PDB file of C-alpha atoms in Angstrom:
ATOM      1  CA  MET A 711      15.985 -22.635   4.227  1.00 88.00           C
ATOM      2  CA  ILE A 712      16.519 -26.276   5.278  1.00 88.00           C
ATOM      3  CA  PRO A 713      18.287 -28.508   2.645  1.00 88.00           C
ATOM      4  CA  LYS A 714      16.784 -31.841   1.981  1.00 90.00           C
ATOM      5  CA  ASP A 715      19.754 -33.579   3.320  1.00 88.00           C
ATOM      6  CA  PHE A 716      18.965 -32.270   6.235  1.00 86.00           C
ATOM      7  CA  SER A 717      16.806 -35.624   7.486  1.00 86.00           C
ATOM      8  CA  LYS A 718      20.110 -37.747   6.945  1.00 88.00           C
ATOM      9  CA  LYS A 719      22.557 -35.801   8.072  1.00 86.00           C
ATOM     10  CA  VAL A 720      20.004 -35.543  11.504  1.00 83.00           C
ATOM     11  CA  ALA A 721      20.358 -39.522  11.089  1.00 82.00           C
ATOM     12  CA  SER A 722      24.129 -39.638  10.788  1.00 83.00           C
ATOM     13  CA  LEU A 723      24.858 -37.758  13.880  1.00 80.00           C
ATOM     14  CA  GLN A 724      23.887 -40.726  15.477  1.00 78.00           C
ATOM     15  CA  THR A 725      27.095 -42.783  13.357  1.00 78.00           C
ATOM     16  CA  PRO A 726      30.588 -42.885  14.311  1.00 77.00           C
ATOM     17  CA  ARG A 727      31.230 -40.083  11.413  1.00 80.00           C
ATOM     18  CA  PRO A 728      28.832 -37.311  12.434  1.00 83.00           C
ATOM     19  CA  SER A 729      27.903 -34.687  10.202  1.00 84.00           C
ATOM     20  CA  ALA A 730      26.389 -31.388  10.847  1.00 84.00           C
ATOM     21  CA  PRO A 731      22.647 -30.224   9.662  1.00 87.00           C
ATOM     22  CA  LYS A 732      22.555 -26.653   8.204  1.00 89.00           C
ATOM     23  CA  VAL A 733      19.206 -24.574   8.496  1.00 90.00           C
ATOM     24  CA  LYS A 734      20.499 -20.742   6.718  1.00 91.00           C
ATOM     25  CA  ILE A 735      18.329 -17.648   8.148  1.00 92.00           C
ATOM     26  CA  VAL A 736      17.863 -15.751   4.783  1.00 92.00           C
ATOM     27  CA  VAL A 737      16.742 -12.148   5.679  1.00 92.00           C
ATOM     28  CA  ASN A 738      16.307  -8.951   3.702  1.00 93.00           C
ATOM     29  CA  GLN A 739      16.270  -5.975   5.401  1.00 92.00           C
ATOM     30  CA  GLY A 740      15.575  -4.035   2.710  1.00 92.00           C
ATOM     31  CA  MET A 741      11.711  -4.653   2.547  1.00 92.00           C
ATOM     32  CA  ASN A 742      10.854  -3.433   5.647  1.00 92.00           C
ATOM     33  CA  ALA A 743      13.846  -2.761   8.627  1.00 90.00           C
ATOM     34  CA  ALA A 744      11.626  -3.284  11.296  1.00 89.00           C
ATOM     35  CA  ALA A 745      10.020  -6.440  10.327  1.00 91.00           C
ATOM     36  CA  SER A 746      13.279  -8.080   8.983  1.00 91.00           C
ATOM     37  CA  ALA A 747      14.219  -7.284  12.888  1.00 90.00           C
ATOM     38  CA  ILE A 748      11.583  -9.093  14.238  1.00 91.00           C
ATOM     39  CA  VAL A 749      11.469 -11.927  11.388  1.00 90.00           C
ATOM     40  CA  GLN A 750      15.242 -12.638  12.280  1.00 90.00           C
ATOM     41  CA  GLN A 751      14.589 -12.754  16.034  1.00 91.00           C
ATOM     42  CA  ILE A 752      12.091 -15.566  15.129  1.00 92.00           C
ATOM     43  CA  LEU A 753      13.803 -17.542  12.986  1.00 91.00           C
ATOM     44  CA  ASN A 754      17.244 -17.788  15.785  1.00 90.00           C
ATOM     45  CA  GLN A 755      14.104 -19.566  17.924  1.00 91.00           C
ATOM     46  CA  ALA A 756      12.759 -21.226  15.921  1.00 90.00           C
ATOM     47  CA  ALA A 757      16.691 -22.541  15.146  1.00 88.00           C
ATOM     48  CA  ASP A 758      17.386 -22.553  18.826  1.00 88.00           C
ATOM     49  CA  HIS A 759      14.687 -24.612  19.682  1.00 90.00           C
ATOM     50  CA  ILE A 760      15.313 -27.092  16.833  1.00 86.00           C
ATOM     51  CA  ASN A 761      18.903 -27.446  18.183  1.00 86.00           C
ATOM     52  CA  ALA A 762      17.331 -28.074  21.567  1.00 87.00           C
ATOM     53  CA  ASN A 763      15.236 -31.089  19.706  1.00 86.00           C
ATOM     54  CA  VAL A 764      17.773 -32.950  17.860  1.00 84.00           C
ATOM     55  CA  ARG A 765      20.492 -32.496  21.266  1.00 83.00           C
ATOM     56  CA  GLN A 766      17.852 -34.306  23.279  1.00 84.00           C
ATOM     57  CA  GLN A 767      16.916 -36.719  20.987  1.00 82.00           C
ATOM     58  CA  LEU A 768      20.430 -37.480  20.111  1.00 80.00           C
ATOM     59  CA  LEU A 769      21.138 -38.448  24.035  1.00 79.00           C
ATOM     60  CA  GLN A 770      18.156 -40.509  24.251  1.00 81.00           C
ATOM     61  CA  ALA A 771      19.622 -42.419  21.183  1.00 76.00           C
ATOM     62  CA  MET A 772      23.053 -42.209  22.990  1.00 74.00           C
ATOM     63  CA  SER A 773      21.816 -43.330  26.421  1.00 76.00           C
ATOM     64  CA  LYS A 774      19.892 -46.220  25.433  1.00 76.00           C
ATOM     65  CA  LYS A 775      23.302 -47.316  23.389  1.00 70.00           C
ATOM     66  CA  GLY A 776      25.005 -47.387  27.242  1.00 68.00           C
ATOM     67  CA  GLY A 777      26.362 -43.488  26.450  1.00 64.00           C
ATOM     68  CA  MET A 778      29.598 -44.372  24.488  1.00 70.00           C
ATOM     69  CA  VAL A 779      29.797 -41.067  22.499  1.00 69.00           C
ATOM     70  CA  THR A 780      32.711 -40.504  19.742  1.00 71.00           C
ATOM     71  CA  VAL A 781      34.967 -37.393  19.962  1.00 71.00           C
ATOM     72  CA  GLU A 782      33.474 -36.468  16.736  1.00 72.00           C
ATOM     73  CA  GLN A 783      30.236 -36.721  18.490  1.00 71.00           C
ATOM     74  CA  ALA A 784      30.398 -35.041  21.954  1.00 72.00           C
ATOM     75  CA  ALA A 785      31.643 -31.970  20.080  1.00 72.00           C
ATOM     76  CA  LEU A 786      28.236 -31.990  18.009  1.00 74.00           C
ATOM     77  CA  LEU A 787      26.319 -32.135  21.515  1.00 75.00           C
ATOM     78  CA  ALA A 788      26.165 -28.832  22.386  1.00 75.00           C
ATOM     79  CA  SER A 789      25.060 -27.534  18.930  1.00 81.00           C
ATOM     80  CA  PRO A 790      24.511 -30.261  16.916  1.00 85.00           C
ATOM     81  CA  VAL A 791      22.587 -27.856  13.712  1.00 85.00           C
ATOM     82  CA  GLU A 792      24.758 -25.176  12.671  1.00 87.00           C
ATOM     83  CA  LYS A 793      22.889 -21.785  12.275  1.00 88.00           C
ATOM     84  CA  GLU A 794      24.426 -19.247   9.210  1.00 90.00           C
ATOM     85  CA  THR A 795      22.641 -16.166   9.148  1.00 90.00           C
ATOM     86  CA  ALA A 796      22.809 -13.859   5.820  1.00 92.00           C
ATOM     87  CA  VAL A 797      21.089 -10.629   5.236  1.00 91.00           C
ATOM     88  CA  ILE A 798      20.744  -9.393   1.674  1.00 93.00           C
ATOM     89  CA  HIS A 799      19.727  -5.633   0.693  1.00 93.00           C
ATOM     90  CA  ALA A 800      21.153  -4.132   3.856  1.00 91.00           C
ATOM     91  CA  VAL A 801      19.748  -0.964   4.878  1.00 90.00           C
ATOM     92  CA  GLY A 802      23.241   0.300   5.929  1.00 85.00           C
ATOM     93  CA  THR A 803      24.351   3.674   7.275  1.00 85.00           C
ATOM     94  CA  HIS A 804      23.143   6.886   6.759  1.00 88.00           C
ATOM     95  CA  SER A 805      19.264   5.515   5.615  1.00 90.00           C
ATOM     96  CA  ALA A 806      17.362   6.862   9.279  1.00 88.00           C
ATOM     97  CA  ASN A 807      17.532   2.714  10.567  1.00 87.00           C
ATOM     98  CA  GLY A 808      16.133   2.293   6.902  1.00 90.00           C
ATOM     99  CA  ASN A 809      13.332   4.338   7.197  1.00 91.00           C
ATOM    100  CA  ALA A 810      14.302   6.962   5.233  1.00 92.00           C
ATOM    101  CA  PRO A 811      11.626   6.121   2.089  1.00 94.00           C
ATOM    102  CA  VAL A 812       8.869   6.481   5.226  1.00 94.00           C
ATOM    103  CA  SER A 813      10.504   9.812   5.290  1.00 94.00           C
ATOM    104  CA  PHE A 814      10.660  12.017   2.908  1.00 96.00           C
ATOM    105  CA  VAL A 815       7.379  11.076   2.091  1.00 95.00           C
ATOM    106  CA  GLN A 816       5.267  13.628   4.754  1.00 94.00           C
ATOM    107  CA  PRO A 817       7.411  17.151   3.231  1.00 96.00           C
ATOM    108  CA  ILE A 818       6.456  15.976  -0.355  1.00 97.00           C
ATOM    109  CA  TRP A 819       2.227  15.372   0.820  1.00 97.00           C
ATOM    110  CA  MET A 820       2.559  18.557   2.592  1.00 96.00           C
ATOM    111  CA  ALA A 821       4.051  20.237   0.029  1.00 97.00           C
ATOM    112  CA  SER A 822       2.200  19.450  -3.233  1.00 97.00           C
ATOM    113  CA  LEU A 823      -1.351  20.263  -1.081  1.00 96.00           C
ATOM    114  CA  ALA A 824       0.008  23.809   0.141  1.00 96.00           C
ATOM    115  CA  ALA A 825       1.092  24.224  -3.599  1.00 96.00           C
ATOM    116  CA  ALA A 826      -2.714  23.053  -4.980  1.00 96.00           C
ATOM    117  CA  ALA A 827      -3.834  25.288  -2.212  1.00 95.00           C
ATOM    118  CA  LEU A 828      -2.642  28.028  -2.766  1.00 94.00           C
ATOM    119  CA  LEU A 829      -2.848  27.698  -6.948  1.00 93.00           C
ATOM    120  CA  HIS A 830      -5.768  27.187  -6.256  1.00 92.00           C
ATOM    121  CA  LEU A 831      -7.098  29.784  -4.670  1.00 90.00           C
ATOM    122  CA  ALA A 832      -4.766  32.266  -6.702  1.00 87.00           C
ATOM    123  CA  MET A 833      -7.385  30.922  -9.805  1.00 81.00           C
ATOM    124  CA  ASP A 834     -10.721  30.794  -7.848  1.00 73.00           C
ATOM    125  CA  ARG A 835     -10.449  34.651  -6.869  1.00 70.00           C
ATOM    126  CA  ARG A 836      -9.952  35.007 -11.256  1.00 73.00           C
ATOM    127  CA  ALA A 837     -12.696  35.826 -13.196  1.00 71.00           C
ATOM    128  CA  PHE A 838     -12.783  34.676 -16.687  1.00 73.00           C
ATOM    129  CA  ALA A 839     -14.719  36.256 -20.169  1.00 72.00           C
ATOM    130  CA  HIS A 840     -14.318  33.155 -21.916  1.00 78.00           C
ATOM    131  CA  ARG A 841     -14.145  29.288 -21.477  1.00 81.00           C
ATOM    132  CA  ARG A 842     -10.941  29.586 -23.428  1.00 84.00           C
ATOM    133  CA  GLU A 843      -9.146  32.099 -20.747  1.00 85.00           C
ATOM    134  CA  LYS A 844     -10.167  28.790 -17.790  1.00 85.00           C
ATOM    135  CA  LEU A 845      -8.968  26.488 -20.109  1.00 87.00           C
ATOM    136  CA  ALA A 846      -5.508  28.207 -20.516  1.00 89.00           C
ATOM    137  CA  ALA A 847      -5.648  29.068 -16.781  1.00 88.00           C
ATOM    138  CA  GLN A 848      -6.063  25.254 -15.669  1.00 90.00           C
ATOM    139  CA  VAL A 849      -2.961  24.145 -18.336  1.00 92.00           C
ATOM    140  CA  MET A 850      -0.357  27.226 -16.859  1.00 92.00           C
ATOM    141  CA  LYS A 851      -1.484  25.529 -13.465  1.00 92.00           C
ATOM    142  CA  THR A 852      -0.396  22.738 -14.201  1.00 94.00           C
ATOM    143  CA  VAL A 853       2.725  23.577 -15.898  1.00 95.00           C
ATOM    144  CA  VAL A 854       3.368  25.213 -13.110  1.00 96.00           C
ATOM    145  CA  GLY A 855       2.647  22.358 -10.833  1.00 96.00           C
ATOM    146  CA  LEU A 856       4.980  20.260 -12.727  1.00 96.00           C
ATOM    147  CA  LEU A 857       7.999  23.057 -12.334  1.00 97.00           C
ATOM    148  CA  LEU A 858       7.335  23.121  -8.349  1.00 97.00           C
ATOM    149  CA  ALA A 859       7.302  19.573  -8.601  1.00 97.00           C
ATOM    150  CA  LEU A 860      11.068  19.190  -9.924  1.00 97.00           C
ATOM    151  CA  ILE A 861      12.110  22.415  -7.878  1.00 97.00           C
ATOM    152  CA  ALA A 862      10.843  20.022  -4.532  1.00 97.00           C
ATOM    153  CA  GLY A 863      12.434  16.991  -5.725  1.00 97.00           C
ATOM    154  CA  PHE A 864      15.898  18.107  -6.821  1.00 97.00           C
ATOM    155  CA  GLY A 865      15.625  20.037  -3.776  1.00 97.00           C
ATOM    156  CA  LEU A 866      14.396  17.787  -1.012  1.00 96.00           C
ATOM    157  CA  ILE A 867      16.713  15.032  -2.382  1.00 96.00           C
ATOM    158  CA  GLY A 868      19.775  17.589  -2.103  1.00 96.00           C
ATOM    159  CA  MET A 869      18.685  18.852   1.211  1.00 96.00           C
ATOM    160  CA  ALA A 870      19.121  14.535   2.670  1.00 95.00           C
ATOM    161  CA  ASP A 871      22.453  14.270   0.443  1.00 94.00           C
ATOM    162  CA  ALA A 872      23.490  17.417   2.406  1.00 95.00           C
ATOM    163  CA  ILE A 873      22.608  16.563   5.778  1.00 93.00           C
ATOM    164  CA  GLY A 874      24.367  12.852   5.429  1.00 92.00           C
ATOM    165  CA  PHE A 875      21.482  11.023   4.258  1.00 93.00           C
ATOM    166  CA  HIS A 876      23.245   8.132   1.462  1.00 92.00           C
ATOM    167  CA  ILE A 877      21.372   8.758  -2.113  1.00 95.00           C
ATOM    168  CA  PRO A 878      22.977   5.932  -4.342  1.00 93.00           C
ATOM    169  CA  SER A 879      22.145   7.523  -7.000  1.00 95.00           C
ATOM    170  CA  PHE A 880      20.758  11.563  -6.893  1.00 96.00           C
ATOM    171  CA  ILE A 881      19.364  12.023 -10.336  1.00 97.00           C
ATOM    172  CA  ASP A 882      17.110   9.325 -10.591  1.00 97.00           C
ATOM    173  CA  MET A 883      15.878   9.771  -6.726  1.00 97.00           C
ATOM    174  CA  ALA A 884      15.084  13.320  -8.119  1.00 97.00           C
ATOM    175  CA  LEU A 885      13.257  12.223 -10.660  1.00 97.00           C
ATOM    176  CA  PHE A 886      10.717  10.349  -8.884  1.00 98.00           C
ATOM    177  CA  VAL A 887      10.581  12.316  -5.939  1.00 98.00           C
ATOM    178  CA  SER A 888       9.418  14.983  -8.268  1.00 98.00           C
ATOM    179  CA  LEU A 889       7.099  11.900 -10.308  1.00 98.00           C
ATOM    180  CA  ALA A 890       5.717  11.358  -6.644  1.00 98.00           C
ATOM    181  CA  PHE A 891       5.183  15.818  -5.822  1.00 98.00           C
ATOM    182  CA  PHE A 892       3.602  16.238  -9.449  1.00 98.00           C
ATOM    183  CA  SER A 893       1.458  12.917  -9.081  1.00 98.00           C
ATOM    184  CA  PHE A 894       0.398  14.448  -5.446  1.00 98.00           C
ATOM    185  CA  PHE A 895      -0.420  17.785  -6.962  1.00 97.00           C
ATOM    186  CA  ALA A 896      -2.632  16.852  -9.091  1.00 97.00           C
ATOM    187  CA  ILE A 897      -5.143  14.528  -7.670  1.00 97.00           C
ATOM    188  CA  GLU A 898      -5.535  17.235  -4.778  1.00 96.00           C
ATOM    189  CA  SER A 899      -5.471  20.027  -7.781  1.00 95.00           C
ATOM    190  CA  ALA A 900      -7.983  17.724  -9.133  1.00 95.00           C
ATOM    191  CA  VAL A 901     -10.189  17.560  -6.382  1.00 96.00           C
ATOM    192  CA  PHE A 902     -10.098  21.612  -5.307  1.00 95.00           C
ATOM    193  CA  ALA A 903     -11.237  22.349  -8.597  1.00 91.00           C
ATOM    194  CA  TRP A 904     -14.456  19.966  -7.898  1.00 92.00           C
ATOM    195  CA  ILE A 905     -15.335  20.322  -4.977  1.00 92.00           C
ATOM    196  CA  GLY A 906     -13.409  23.225  -3.645  1.00 91.00           C
ATOM    197  CA  LEU A 907     -10.822  24.242  -0.828  1.00 91.00           C
ATOM    198  CA  LYS A 908     -12.827  22.265   1.688  1.00 92.00           C
ATOM    199  CA  GLY A 909     -11.434  19.019  -0.277  1.00 93.00           C
ATOM    200  CA  ILE A 910      -8.028  19.904   1.630  1.00 94.00           C
ATOM    201  CA  LEU A 911      -9.902  17.683   4.645  1.00 94.00           C
ATOM    202  CA  ILE A 912      -9.767  14.761   2.733  1.00 94.00           C
ATOM    203  CA  PHE A 913      -6.002  14.518   2.463  1.00 95.00           C
ATOM    204  CA  ILE A 914      -5.165  16.106   5.667  1.00 93.00           C
ATOM    205  CA  LEU A 915      -7.177  12.655   6.948  1.00 92.00           C
ATOM    206  CA  LEU A 916      -5.215  10.660   4.105  1.00 92.00           C
ATOM    207  CA  LEU A 917      -1.743  11.841   6.009  1.00 91.00           C
ATOM    208  CA  PHE A 918      -3.296  11.360   9.623  1.00 91.00           C
ATOM    209  CA  PHE A 919      -4.442   7.539   9.129  1.00 89.00           C
ATOM    210  CA  GLY A 920      -2.282   6.811   6.632  1.00 91.00           C
ATOM    211  CA  ALA A 921       1.240   8.033   7.902  1.00 92.00           C
ATOM    212  CA  PRO A 922       1.466   5.168  10.827  1.00 92.00           C
ATOM    213  CA  LEU A 923       0.700   2.600   8.957  1.00 93.00           C
ATOM    214  CA  LEU A 924       3.818   3.262   6.250  1.00 94.00           C
ATOM    215  CA  PRO A 925       6.993   2.316   7.661  1.00 93.00           C
ATOM    216  CA  MET A 926       4.419  -1.131   8.656  1.00 92.00           C
ATOM    217  CA  ALA A 927       5.058  -4.868   6.338  1.00 91.00           C
ATOM    218  CA  PRO A 928       1.716  -5.107   5.437  1.00 90.00           C
ATOM    219  CA  GLU A 929       2.239  -8.535   6.788  1.00 88.00           C
ATOM    220  CA  LEU A 930       1.711  -6.936  10.542  1.00 88.00           C
ATOM    221  CA  MET A 931      -1.041  -5.004   9.929  1.00 91.00           C
ATOM    222  CA  THR A 932      -4.832  -6.302  10.761  1.00 90.00           C
ATOM    223  CA  SER A 933      -6.506  -7.170   7.153  1.00 90.00           C
ATOM    224  CA  PHE A 934      -8.907  -4.514   7.359  1.00 90.00           C
ATOM    225  CA  TYR A 935      -6.041  -1.901   7.484  1.00 89.00           C
ATOM    226  CA  ARG A 936      -4.460  -3.760   4.686  1.00 90.00           C
ATOM    227  CA  ASP A 937      -6.610  -4.274   2.570  1.00 90.00           C
ATOM    228  CA  TRP A 938      -9.048  -1.281   2.885  1.00 89.00           C
ATOM    229  CA  VAL A 939      -6.864   1.443   3.793  1.00 89.00           C
ATOM    230  CA  TYR A 940      -3.237   0.714   2.863  1.00 92.00           C
ATOM    231  CA  SER A 941      -3.950  -0.466  -0.344  1.00 91.00           C
ATOM    232  CA  TRP A 942      -4.463   2.278  -1.764  1.00 90.00           C
ATOM    233  CA  LEU A 943      -3.077   5.192   0.207  1.00 93.00           C
ATOM    234  CA  PRO A 944      -1.043   7.026  -2.706  1.00 94.00           C
ATOM    235  CA  GLN A 945       1.670   7.555  -0.363  1.00 96.00           C
ATOM    236  CA  ARG A 946       2.313   4.028  -0.146  1.00 95.00           C
ATOM    237  CA  PHE A 947       3.788   4.083  -3.674  1.00 96.00           C
ATOM    238  CA  MET A 948       6.200   6.578  -3.478  1.00 97.00           C
ATOM    239  CA  VAL A 949       7.104   4.376  -0.290  1.00 96.00           C
ATOM    240  CA  GLU A 950       8.009   1.731  -2.714  1.00 95.00           C
ATOM    241  CA  GLY A 951       9.111   3.069  -5.058  1.00 96.00           C
ATOM    242  CA  LEU A 952      12.153   5.035  -2.432  1.00 96.00           C
ATOM    243  CA  ARG A 953      12.810   1.511  -1.446  1.00 95.00           C
ATOM    244  CA  GLU A 954      13.432   0.132  -4.253  1.00 95.00           C
ATOM    245  CA  LEU A 955      15.836   3.023  -5.196  1.00 96.00           C
ATOM    246  CA  PHE A 956      17.135   2.732  -1.324  1.00 95.00           C
ATOM    247  CA  PHE A 957      18.373  -0.886  -1.187  1.00 94.00           C
ATOM    248  CA  PHE A 958      17.525  -2.505  -4.067  1.00 95.00           C
ATOM    249  CA  ASP A 959      18.335  -1.061  -7.625  1.00 94.00           C
ATOM    250  CA  PRO A 960      19.181   2.698  -7.792  1.00 94.00           C
ATOM    251  CA  THR A 961      17.823   3.103 -11.399  1.00 95.00           C
ATOM    252  CA  PHE A 962      14.930   5.210 -11.755  1.00 95.00           C
ATOM    253  CA  GLN A 963      12.788   2.471 -14.256  1.00 94.00           C
ATOM    254  CA  TRP A 964       9.256   1.833 -15.286  1.00 95.00           C
ATOM    255  CA  ASN A 965       7.821  -0.310 -12.482  1.00 95.00           C
ATOM    256  CA  GLU A 966       4.761  -0.660 -10.120  1.00 95.00           C
ATOM    257  CA  PRO A 967       5.113   2.581  -7.984  1.00 96.00           C
ATOM    258  CA  VAL A 968       5.415   4.492 -10.620  1.00 97.00           C
ATOM    259  CA  SER A 969       3.461   3.088 -12.766  1.00 97.00           C
ATOM    260  CA  VAL A 970       0.624   4.316 -10.311  1.00 97.00           C
ATOM    261  CA  LEU A 971       2.057   7.660  -9.452  1.00 97.00           C
ATOM    262  CA  CYS A 972       2.067   8.473 -13.933  1.00 97.00           C
ATOM    263  CA  TRP A 973      -1.869   7.177 -13.657  1.00 97.00           C
ATOM    264  CA  LEU A 974      -2.648   9.447 -10.674  1.00 96.00           C
ATOM    265  CA  ALA A 975      -1.135  11.933 -12.367  1.00 97.00           C
ATOM    266  CA  PHE A 976      -2.457  11.512 -15.838  1.00 97.00           C
ATOM    267  CA  VAL A 977      -6.088  11.342 -14.150  1.00 97.00           C
ATOM    268  CA  GLY A 978      -5.455  14.489 -12.105  1.00 96.00           C
ATOM    269  CA  VAL A 979      -4.177  16.175 -14.677  1.00 96.00           C
ATOM    270  CA  VAL A 980      -7.150  15.664 -17.064  1.00 96.00           C
ATOM    271  CA  LEU A 981     -10.118  16.078 -13.960  1.00 95.00           C
ATOM    272  CA  VAL A 982      -8.090  19.387 -13.628  1.00 93.00           C
ATOM    273  CA  ILE A 983      -8.476  20.594 -17.392  1.00 92.00           C
ATOM    274  CA  VAL A 984     -12.200  19.350 -17.841  1.00 92.00           C
ATOM    275  CA  SER A 985     -13.175  21.265 -14.750  1.00 88.00           C
ATOM    276  CA  ALA A 986     -12.938  24.293 -17.261  1.00 85.00           C
ATOM    277  CA  PHE A 987     -15.978  23.701 -18.922  1.00 83.00           C
ATOM    278  CA  LYS A 988     -17.724  22.705 -15.289  1.00 73.00           C
ATOM    279  CA  LYS A 989     -19.085  26.379 -14.106  1.00 56.00           C
ATOM    280  CA  ARG A 990     -19.482  27.152 -17.981  1.00 48.00           C
ATOM    281  CA  MET A 991     -21.952  24.357 -18.918  1.00 44.00           C
ATOM    282  CA  VAL A 992     -23.623  24.583 -14.563  1.00 43.00           C
ATOM    283  CA  GLN A 993     -23.700  29.035 -16.245  1.00 45.00           C
ATOM    284  CA  GLU A 994     -25.210  28.008 -20.155  1.00 44.00           C
ATOM    285  CA  SER A 995     -27.780  25.612 -17.904  1.00 43.00           C
ATOM    286  CA  GLU A 996     -29.050  29.038 -15.782  1.00 43.00           C
ATOM    287  CA  GLU A 997     -29.429  31.235 -18.629  1.00 45.00           C
ATOM    288  CA  SER A 998     -31.837  28.265 -21.003  1.00 47.00           C
ATOM    289  CA  GLY A 999     -33.973  27.796 -17.735  1.00 48.00           C
ATOM    290  CA  LYS A1000     -34.217  31.852 -17.283  1.00 48.00           C
ATOM    291  CA  LEU A1001     -34.422  31.774 -21.793  1.00 41.00           C
ATOM    292  CA  VAL A1002     -37.286  29.212 -20.988  1.00 41.00           C
ATOM    293  CA  THR A1003     -39.369  30.994 -17.690  1.00 40.00           C
ATOM    294  CA  SER A1004     -39.312  34.462 -19.713  1.00 36.00           C
TER     295      SER A1004
END
């Protein structure tokens, strides 16, 4: 941040009553701890470069005037531009160096994937006499997934709190993690319901290619990864929501990550429910084909 009177104060350095110009560096550490450290280093170097340029210009101007300087001017020669650094939304301690939001993603993603796969296997082996039974089973699977989400959310935050993580608000964070688990579980169950257990490869690939991007700031990615990979990763919404709860506002409230996770959960549940009619429709079409043939 460069104040409006910066140039005026730089010019005053050549007067008998100099006033030191100031620049202020504001670092939002909560947005991304690693990126903020890089930015802070770059901006500090930029401020030092400004200092060196102003000092050189000041010395040249004084040399033309015979090299006479006042005591006030001499005091400012070493560092004519004052630099102030302020860190806002600091990550603090006990937050895995600001990577706590990312560290929670993998266990929730893997736990939801395991739950969705096991429930799919348990249901796939059953024979349903009527469509109503299949529909009831899909609804029951969704309810079980919701219960597992609450267990996973409160369990993970409880474990994190026990091992020393700084948890600003236990209930709010546990509810958000539960929402993330259920959202992942819903979309995974939907894929399994429509294309079978081979869909697990999709989610393994999402974790494999997506996990390295989660700790990075989008501004540091290439345009391809930022626009075509990171932008639609479901895990990133969990990271952004947890970052908000950890470092900005610990209250669980309606925002973009919560909105996206809710929509993913809704679409996943709808697809799971609708899949109850899939095999029945195929069977009816096959039966009608046999009837026409006979």
